[in-house]
Amino acid sequence: MYKQLIDRVNSFMELSGKSQAQVAKETTLSGTVLSQFLNGVYPGNNEEVANILTKYLEIVKKRNFNISHVQFNEKLGNTQTVMFACEYAHMRNDIALVCGDAGAGKTAALELYRNRSVGVVMVTANACTTSATAVLKLIYQSVKRTVPGRRDLIMTELVEYFQDSNRLIIIDEADNLTLAALQAVRNLNDRAKVGIVLSGNDKIYNQMLVGSRSSEFQQLRTRIIVRRKVENRYSLQEFRDIFPGIQDNCLSFLIGSYCCCHSCSACSNNNNICGQFFISIIYYLRFNSFQSSPISPCLLYTISHPIQNRHTG
């Protein structure tokens, strides 16, 4: 009765490389229940299990859908900006700062540098790793297993590990770090002579320039040799490279009509495309396949405009 569904689940596991244990974990089914169902011997409510697995396959289909029209382009201006900052810090064992808009490709570029280089440690800060101790532990855990309890011991061992190694530490989402945490990272750079890249939104650098505590950031600010900012602005050629499946007449129509409705100065004269428009296209492409039909200007127009601004052409 459920042979077709069982075949689909088995096929999915074979293609994705996921084990029964992983599928069971993602579906909240027990490993025993899943195994028995796939073998056709589950004595319980088979309809309930089938319903769960059917919904699961629909979710993973959307999650793992491969969009042929979207390509990561390492030649993007933002990518090259981030790569330069990483290379500088790595080659000179200095501190570099990358800041800018969310969604501008900072993390993707950082990961690209890490994957193409050797001796690069990349960690991501968050709301739970804001303190000096927390960020040092985060770095320590990325290179060793057992973390000492005291902050001074963590620092000592990190210095010993990275000293004269000519390695690079990348800290993404570094805008979450407190002043004390940033100072700890600077101390690690001072003592171990290891390159550091701090990446985050504009807050990370703005707090060094303005506000009541800007003077406290002065020592850190003077140590940052390279500072690079990225923005959610893309040239028309960059957009062509990222979405090679979209015809130029569609792009021209979209850029012009979007700017008329939203008065977007960033997209003026079709030279640059703002991030809001860019993200709206990506969002739509994640959930739709255009392989069987062309992309019309009217179709793309509807996905990048509020309902009140849509036309029916």
mmCIF file of C-alpha atoms in Angstrom:
data_model
loop_
_atom_site.group_PDB
_atom_site.id
_atom_site.type_symbol
_atom_site.label_atom_id
_atom_site.label_comp_id
_atom_site.label_asym_id
_atom_site.label_seq_id
_atom_site.Cartn_x
_atom_site.Cartn_y
_atom_site.Cartn_z
ATOM 1 C CA MET A 1 0.000 0.000 0.000
ATOM 2 C CA TYR A 2 2.843 2.390 0.798
ATOM 3 C CA LYS A 3 5.385 0.955 -1.660
ATOM 4 C CA GLN A 4 5.573 4.114 -3.773
ATOM 5 C CA LEU A 5 6.279 6.281 -0.717
ATOM 6 C CA ILE A 6 8.853 3.790 0.589
ATOM 7 C CA ASP A 7 10.601 3.849 -2.795
ATOM 8 C CA ARG A 8 10.644 7.670 -2.719
ATOM 9 C CA VAL A 9 12.175 7.740 0.763
ATOM 10 C CA ASN A 10 14.801 5.149 -0.159
ATOM 11 C CA SER A 11 15.605 7.031 -3.349
ATOM 12 C CA PHE A 12 15.940 10.296 -1.418
ATOM 13 C CA MET A 13 18.336 8.724 1.095
ATOM 14 C CA GLU A 14 20.447 7.278 -1.704
ATOM 15 C CA LEU A 15 20.677 10.553 -3.615
ATOM 16 C CA SER A 16 21.198 12.782 -0.583
ATOM 17 C CA GLY A 17 23.523 10.441 1.280
ATOM 18 C CA LYS A 18 21.402 10.698 4.417
ATOM 19 C CA SER A 19 21.106 7.682 6.678
ATOM 20 C CA GLN A 20 17.901 6.306 8.190
ATOM 21 C CA ALA A 21 19.081 7.682 11.522
ATOM 22 C CA GLN A 22 19.364 11.204 10.081
ATOM 23 C CA VAL A 23 15.955 11.020 8.404
ATOM 24 C CA ALA A 24 14.430 9.729 11.632
ATOM 25 C CA LYS A 25 15.971 12.642 13.528
ATOM 26 C CA GLU A 26 14.633 15.199 11.058
ATOM 27 C CA THR A 27 11.127 13.723 11.065
ATOM 28 C CA THR A 28 10.942 13.105 14.857
ATOM 29 C CA LEU A 29 10.218 9.440 14.119
ATOM 30 C CA SER A 30 12.172 6.869 16.087
ATOM 31 C CA GLY A 31 14.776 4.893 14.187
ATOM 32 C CA THR A 32 12.902 1.678 14.892
ATOM 33 C CA VAL A 33 9.592 3.010 13.557
ATOM 34 C CA LEU A 34 11.216 4.322 10.377
ATOM 35 C CA SER A 35 13.126 1.089 9.775
ATOM 36 C CA GLN A 36 10.042 -1.061 10.271
ATOM 37 C CA PHE A 37 7.925 1.162 8.014
ATOM 38 C CA LEU A 38 10.500 1.083 5.212
ATOM 39 C CA ASN A 39 10.621 -2.695 5.502
ATOM 40 C CA GLY A 40 6.833 -2.959 5.446
ATOM 41 C CA VAL A 41 6.540 -4.534 8.887
ATOM 42 C CA TYR A 42 5.534 -1.610 11.115
ATOM 43 C CA PRO A 43 2.702 -2.839 13.391
ATOM 44 C CA GLY A 44 1.503 0.636 14.390
ATOM 45 C CA ASN A 45 -0.356 3.447 12.622
ATOM 46 C CA ASN A 46 1.188 3.290 9.141
ATOM 47 C CA GLU A 47 -1.020 6.091 7.829
ATOM 48 C CA GLU A 48 0.360 8.518 10.412
ATOM 49 C CA VAL A 49 3.973 7.605 9.562
ATOM 50 C CA ALA A 50 3.225 7.915 5.843
ATOM 51 C CA ASN A 51 1.739 11.365 6.382
ATOM 52 C CA ILE A 52 4.858 12.504 8.258
ATOM 53 C CA LEU A 53 7.204 11.163 5.577
ATOM 54 C CA THR A 54 5.170 12.710 2.752
ATOM 55 C CA LYS A 55 5.366 16.143 4.393
ATOM 56 C CA TYR A 56 9.077 15.619 5.049
ATOM 57 C CA LEU A 57 9.807 14.876 1.384
ATOM 58 C CA GLU A 58 7.945 18.021 0.346
ATOM 59 C CA ILE A 59 9.979 20.129 2.761
ATOM 60 C CA VAL A 60 13.362 18.743 1.691
ATOM 61 C CA LYS A 61 12.387 19.171 -1.948
ATOM 62 C CA LYS A 62 11.924 22.900 -1.382
ATOM 63 C CA ARG A 63 14.973 23.153 0.854
ATOM 64 C CA ASN A 64 17.337 21.350 -1.477
ATOM 65 C CA PHE A 65 15.967 22.594 -4.783
ATOM 66 C CA ASN A 66 18.880 23.381 -7.079
ATOM 67 C CA ILE A 67 18.289 26.689 -8.856
ATOM 68 C CA SER A 68 20.116 26.575 -12.160
ATOM 69 C CA HIS A 69 19.460 30.274 -12.813
ATOM 70 C CA VAL A 70 21.393 31.439 -9.724
ATOM 71 C CA GLN A 71 25.161 31.185 -9.708
ATOM 72 C CA PHE A 72 27.678 32.292 -7.130
ATOM 73 C CA ASN A 73 29.989 34.725 -8.857
ATOM 74 C CA GLU A 74 33.340 35.175 -7.187
ATOM 75 C CA LYS A 75 34.085 38.172 -9.420
ATOM 76 C CA LEU A 76 31.446 40.305 -7.704
ATOM 77 C CA GLY A 77 32.871 43.556 -6.392
ATOM 78 C CA ASN A 78 31.791 42.706 -2.836
ATOM 79 C CA THR A 79 33.480 39.300 -3.016
ATOM 80 C CA GLN A 80 36.730 40.786 -4.252
ATOM 81 C CA THR A 81 36.617 43.424 -1.503
ATOM 82 C CA VAL A 82 36.266 40.804 1.230
ATOM 83 C CA MET A 83 38.888 38.533 -0.337
ATOM 84 C CA PHE A 84 41.395 41.393 -0.397
ATOM 85 C CA ALA A 85 40.859 42.125 3.306
ATOM 86 C CA CYS A 86 41.361 38.442 4.161
ATOM 87 C CA GLU A 87 44.490 38.143 2.061
ATOM 88 C CA TYR A 88 45.996 41.291 3.542
ATOM 89 C CA ALA A 89 45.422 40.170 7.137
ATOM 90 C CA HIS A 90 46.671 36.670 6.327
ATOM 91 C CA MET A 91 49.843 37.775 4.559
ATOM 92 C CA ARG A 92 50.784 40.493 7.069
ATOM 93 C CA ASN A 93 49.407 38.999 10.309
ATOM 94 C CA ASP A 94 47.394 42.182 10.846
ATOM 95 C CA ILE A 95 43.786 42.967 11.754
ATOM 96 C CA ALA A 96 41.320 43.723 8.952
ATOM 97 C CA LEU A 97 37.701 44.811 9.215
ATOM 98 C CA VAL A 98 34.882 44.046 6.771
ATOM 99 C CA CYS A 99 31.547 45.724 7.458
ATOM 100 C CA GLY A 100 28.364 46.505 5.605
ATOM 101 C CA ASP A 101 24.838 45.517 4.718
ATOM 102 C CA ALA A 102 23.339 42.163 5.597
ATOM 103 C CA GLY A 103 22.993 40.004 2.508
ATOM 104 C CA ALA A 104 25.896 41.671 0.700
ATOM 105 C CA GLY A 105 27.831 38.415 0.459
ATOM 106 C CA LYS A 106 30.327 38.856 3.298
ATOM 107 C CA THR A 107 29.926 35.365 4.732
ATOM 108 C CA ALA A 108 30.022 33.654 1.319
ATOM 109 C CA ALA A 109 33.232 35.489 0.450
ATOM 110 C CA LEU A 110 34.799 34.656 3.825
ATOM 111 C CA GLU A 111 33.956 30.988 3.334
ATOM 112 C CA LEU A 112 35.417 31.113 -0.164
ATOM 113 C CA TYR A 113 38.711 32.443 1.186
ATOM 114 C CA ARG A 114 38.756 29.833 3.952
ATOM 115 C CA ASN A 115 38.113 27.002 1.516
ATOM 116 C CA ARG A 116 40.759 28.168 -0.920
ATOM 117 C CA SER A 117 43.455 28.832 1.632
ATOM 118 C CA VAL A 118 45.308 26.822 4.247
ATOM 119 C CA GLY A 119 45.679 27.639 7.916
ATOM 120 C CA VAL A 120 42.384 29.568 8.149
ATOM 121 C CA VAL A 121 40.109 29.240 11.183
ATOM 122 C CA MET A 122 36.611 30.697 10.793
ATOM 123 C CA VAL A 123 34.141 31.107 13.635
ATOM 124 C CA THR A 124 30.789 32.872 13.873
ATOM 125 C CA ALA A 125 29.895 34.949 16.907
ATOM 126 C CA ASN A 126 26.322 35.227 18.159
ATOM 127 C CA ALA A 127 24.264 36.634 20.995
ATOM 128 C CA CYS A 128 25.620 33.925 23.312
ATOM 129 C CA THR A 129 29.294 34.556 22.526
ATOM 130 C CA THR A 130 29.586 38.260 23.212
ATOM 131 C CA SER A 131 32.122 38.237 26.048
ATOM 132 C CA ALA A 132 35.907 37.937 25.920
ATOM 133 C CA THR A 133 35.820 34.467 27.481
ATOM 134 C CA ALA A 134 33.108 33.279 25.097
ATOM 135 C CA VAL A 135 34.869 34.381 21.912
ATOM 136 C CA LEU A 136 38.196 32.924 23.053
ATOM 137 C CA LYS A 137 36.430 29.631 23.813
ATOM 138 C CA LEU A 138 34.832 29.740 20.377
ATOM 139 C CA ILE A 139 38.228 30.053 18.723
ATOM 140 C CA TYR A 140 39.724 27.416 21.010
ATOM 141 C CA GLN A 141 36.974 24.905 20.253
ATOM 142 C CA SER A 142 37.610 25.297 16.533
ATOM 143 C CA VAL A 143 41.191 24.030 16.895
ATOM 144 C CA LYS A 144 41.139 21.897 20.062
ATOM 145 C CA ARG A 145 38.634 19.790 21.969
ATOM 146 C CA THR A 146 38.961 20.412 25.711
ATOM 147 C CA VAL A 147 38.626 24.050 26.755
ATOM 148 C CA PRO A 148 40.337 25.264 29.963
ATOM 149 C CA GLY A 149 38.025 26.867 32.487
ATOM 150 C CA ARG A 150 39.926 30.103 33.061
ATOM 151 C CA ARG A 151 40.140 32.847 30.470
ATOM 152 C CA ASP A 152 43.843 33.495 31.055
ATOM 153 C CA LEU A 153 44.634 29.818 30.408
ATOM 154 C CA ILE A 154 42.594 29.866 27.214
ATOM 155 C CA MET A 155 44.516 32.916 26.015
ATOM 156 C CA THR A 156 47.875 31.377 26.942
ATOM 157 C CA GLU A 157 47.152 28.176 25.049
ATOM 158 C CA LEU A 158 45.793 30.047 22.028
ATOM 159 C CA VAL A 159 48.951 32.164 21.913
ATOM 160 C CA GLU A 160 51.105 29.038 22.056
ATOM 161 C CA TYR A 161 49.026 27.380 19.344
ATOM 162 C CA PHE A 162 48.979 30.304 16.886
ATOM 163 C CA GLN A 163 52.360 31.892 17.612
ATOM 164 C CA ASP A 164 54.528 32.187 14.496
ATOM 165 C CA SER A 165 52.049 30.018 12.592
ATOM 166 C CA ASN A 166 51.202 32.669 9.940
ATOM 167 C CA ARG A 167 47.586 31.530 10.188
ATOM 168 C CA LEU A 168 44.383 33.559 9.947
ATOM 169 C CA ILE A 169 41.387 33.764 12.275
ATOM 170 C CA ILE A 170 38.110 34.986 10.741
ATOM 171 C CA ILE A 171 35.351 36.081 13.107
ATOM 172 C CA ASP A 172 32.026 36.510 11.325
ATOM 173 C CA GLU A 173 29.136 38.421 12.939
ATOM 174 C CA ALA A 174 31.740 40.219 15.027
ATOM 175 C CA ASP A 175 29.285 43.066 15.660
ATOM 176 C CA ASN A 176 27.955 40.844 18.467
ATOM 177 C CA LEU A 177 31.213 41.184 20.391
ATOM 178 C CA THR A 178 31.608 43.533 23.349
ATOM 179 C CA LEU A 179 34.523 45.931 23.683
ATOM 180 C CA ALA A 180 36.220 43.500 26.078
ATOM 181 C CA ALA A 181 35.844 40.681 23.549
ATOM 182 C CA LEU A 182 37.272 42.806 20.754
ATOM 183 C CA GLN A 183 40.171 43.798 22.995
ATOM 184 C CA ALA A 184 40.816 40.116 23.742
ATOM 185 C CA VAL A 185 40.985 39.421 20.008
ATOM 186 C CA ARG A 186 43.405 42.332 19.606
ATOM 187 C CA ASN A 187 45.540 40.929 22.442
ATOM 188 C CA LEU A 188 45.641 37.573 20.671
ATOM 189 C CA ASN A 189 46.860 39.315 17.530
ATOM 190 C CA ASP A 190 49.508 41.201 19.519
ATOM 191 C CA ARG A 191 50.865 38.173 21.353
ATOM 192 C CA ALA A 192 50.573 35.443 18.719
ATOM 193 C CA LYS A 193 51.163 37.573 15.632
ATOM 194 C CA VAL A 194 48.221 35.885 13.961
ATOM 195 C CA GLY A 195 46.072 37.551 11.335
ATOM 196 C CA ILE A 196 42.522 38.513 12.311
ATOM 197 C CA VAL A 197 39.520 39.416 10.143
ATOM 198 C CA LEU A 198 36.500 40.938 11.868
ATOM 199 C CA SER A 199 33.323 40.896 9.810
ATOM 200 C CA GLY A 200 29.911 42.308 10.682
ATOM 201 C CA ASN A 201 27.370 45.029 10.072
ATOM 202 C CA ASP A 202 28.120 48.752 10.233
ATOM 203 C CA LYS A 203 27.742 48.778 14.022
ATOM 204 C CA ILE A 204 31.156 47.231 14.500
ATOM 205 C CA TYR A 205 32.945 50.223 12.990
ATOM 206 C CA ASN A 206 30.471 52.999 13.791
ATOM 207 C CA GLN A 207 30.885 52.392 17.517
ATOM 208 C CA MET A 208 34.595 53.035 17.093
ATOM 209 C CA LEU A 209 33.929 56.487 15.631
ATOM 210 C CA VAL A 210 30.885 57.894 17.425
ATOM 211 C CA GLY A 211 29.133 57.562 20.741
ATOM 212 C CA SER A 212 30.121 57.861 24.357
ATOM 213 C CA ARG A 213 32.551 54.923 24.201
ATOM 214 C CA SER A 214 34.322 55.795 20.953
ATOM 215 C CA SER A 215 37.473 56.813 22.849
ATOM 216 C CA GLU A 216 37.639 53.342 24.420
ATOM 217 C CA PHE A 217 37.772 51.820 20.954
ATOM 218 C CA GLN A 218 40.637 54.031 19.835
ATOM 219 C CA GLN A 219 43.380 51.510 20.551
ATOM 220 C CA LEU A 220 41.555 48.848 18.581
ATOM 221 C CA ARG A 221 40.698 51.247 15.763
ATOM 222 C CA THR A 222 44.313 52.246 15.260
ATOM 223 C CA ARG A 223 45.297 48.586 14.942
ATOM 224 C CA ILE A 224 42.892 47.920 12.086
ATOM 225 C CA ILE A 225 45.032 48.568 9.028
ATOM 226 C CA VAL A 226 42.517 47.565 6.367
ATOM 227 C CA ARG A 227 38.862 48.581 6.582
ATOM 228 C CA ARG A 228 36.515 47.619 3.787
ATOM 229 C CA LYS A 229 32.778 48.278 3.412
ATOM 230 C CA VAL A 230 30.390 46.300 1.204
ATOM 231 C CA GLU A 231 26.900 47.336 0.129
ATOM 232 C CA ASN A 232 23.792 45.756 -1.340
ATOM 233 C CA ARG A 233 24.365 47.402 -4.703
ATOM 234 C CA TYR A 234 25.081 45.444 -7.858
ATOM 235 C CA SER A 235 25.894 46.459 -11.401
ATOM 236 C CA LEU A 236 23.791 45.263 -14.291
ATOM 237 C CA GLN A 237 26.658 43.066 -15.458
ATOM 238 C CA GLU A 238 26.940 41.481 -12.018
ATOM 239 C CA PHE A 239 23.235 40.722 -12.119
ATOM 240 C CA ARG A 240 23.664 39.087 -15.540
ATOM 241 C CA ASP A 241 26.443 36.908 -14.152
ATOM 242 C CA ILE A 242 24.416 35.824 -11.100
ATOM 243 C CA PHE A 243 21.222 35.131 -13.073
ATOM 244 C CA PRO A 244 22.399 33.963 -16.507
ATOM 245 C CA GLY A 245 18.967 32.483 -17.229
ATOM 246 C CA ILE A 246 17.186 35.852 -17.205
ATOM 247 C CA GLN A 247 17.090 37.781 -20.468
ATOM 248 C CA ASP A 248 18.272 41.374 -20.605
ATOM 249 C CA ASN A 249 14.852 42.670 -21.618
ATOM 250 C CA CYS A 250 13.462 41.210 -18.383
ATOM 251 C CA LEU A 251 16.228 42.803 -16.325
ATOM 252 C CA SER A 252 15.801 46.200 -17.970
ATOM 253 C CA PHE A 253 12.051 46.074 -17.481
ATOM 254 C CA LEU A 254 12.378 45.085 -13.846
ATOM 255 C CA ILE A 255 15.019 47.628 -12.917
ATOM 256 C CA GLY A 256 13.178 50.479 -14.604
ATOM 257 C CA SER A 257 9.728 49.624 -13.265
ATOM 258 C CA TYR A 258 10.980 48.834 -9.778
ATOM 259 C CA CYS A 259 12.720 52.186 -9.494
ATOM 260 C CA CYS A 260 9.653 54.055 -10.777
ATOM 261 C CA CYS A 261 7.519 52.509 -8.058
ATOM 262 C CA HIS A 262 10.044 52.777 -5.237
ATOM 263 C CA SER A 263 12.056 55.886 -6.222
ATOM 264 C CA CYS A 264 15.234 53.923 -5.650
ATOM 265 C CA SER A 265 18.251 56.173 -6.131
ATOM 266 C CA ALA A 266 20.588 53.186 -5.916
ATOM 267 C CA CYS A 267 19.167 51.818 -9.168
ATOM 268 C CA SER A 268 19.199 55.088 -11.085
ATOM 269 C CA ASN A 269 19.963 54.864 -14.811
ATOM 270 C CA ASN A 270 20.032 51.055 -14.597
ATOM 271 C CA ASN A 271 23.648 51.155 -13.426
ATOM 272 C CA ASN A 272 23.137 49.605 -10.017
ATOM 273 C CA ILE A 273 20.568 47.274 -8.520
ATOM 274 C CA CYS A 274 19.590 47.695 -4.902
ATOM 275 C CA GLY A 275 19.624 44.856 -2.419
ATOM 276 C CA GLN A 276 15.865 44.867 -1.771
ATOM 277 C CA PHE A 277 15.145 44.120 -5.409
ATOM 278 C CA PHE A 278 17.976 41.589 -5.553
ATOM 279 C CA ILE A 279 16.699 39.700 -2.499
ATOM 280 C CA SER A 280 13.116 39.635 -3.798
ATOM 281 C CA ILE A 281 14.250 37.844 -6.954
ATOM 282 C CA ILE A 282 16.337 35.320 -5.011
ATOM 283 C CA TYR A 283 13.417 34.626 -2.662
ATOM 284 C CA TYR A 284 11.135 33.832 -5.569
ATOM 285 C CA LEU A 285 13.682 31.685 -7.393
ATOM 286 C CA ARG A 286 14.178 29.548 -4.279
ATOM 287 C CA PHE A 287 10.632 28.215 -4.559
ATOM 288 C CA ASN A 288 9.997 28.098 -8.285
ATOM 289 C CA SER A 289 11.412 26.266 -11.255
ATOM 290 C CA PHE A 290 11.759 28.090 -14.567
ATOM 291 C CA GLN A 291 13.311 25.195 -16.454
ATOM 292 C CA SER A 292 10.095 24.373 -18.269
ATOM 293 C CA SER A 293 8.963 27.908 -19.134
ATOM 294 C CA PRO A 294 10.535 31.273 -19.982
ATOM 295 C CA ILE A 295 10.688 34.106 -17.464
ATOM 296 C CA SER A 296 8.438 36.943 -18.577
ATOM 297 C CA PRO A 297 8.851 40.556 -17.463
ATOM 298 C CA CYS A 298 5.298 40.629 -16.089
ATOM 299 C CA LEU A 299 5.943 37.522 -13.996
ATOM 300 C CA LEU A 300 9.111 38.944 -12.459
ATOM 301 C CA TYR A 301 7.436 42.313 -11.955
ATOM 302 C CA THR A 302 4.754 40.770 -9.754
ATOM 303 C CA ILE A 303 7.250 39.156 -7.397
ATOM 304 C CA SER A 304 9.240 42.304 -6.738
ATOM 305 C CA HIS A 305 6.368 44.744 -6.096
ATOM 306 C CA PRO A 306 3.735 45.137 -3.394
ATOM 307 C CA ILE A 307 0.204 44.182 -4.410
ATOM 308 C CA GLN A 308 -0.887 47.797 -4.754
ATOM 309 C CA ASN A 309 1.872 48.441 -7.294
ATOM 310 C CA ARG A 310 1.301 45.395 -9.477
ATOM 311 C CA HIS A 311 0.019 45.727 -13.001
ATOM 312 C CA THR A 312 -1.787 43.109 -15.043
ATOM 313 C CA GLY A 313 0.007 43.497 -18.380
#
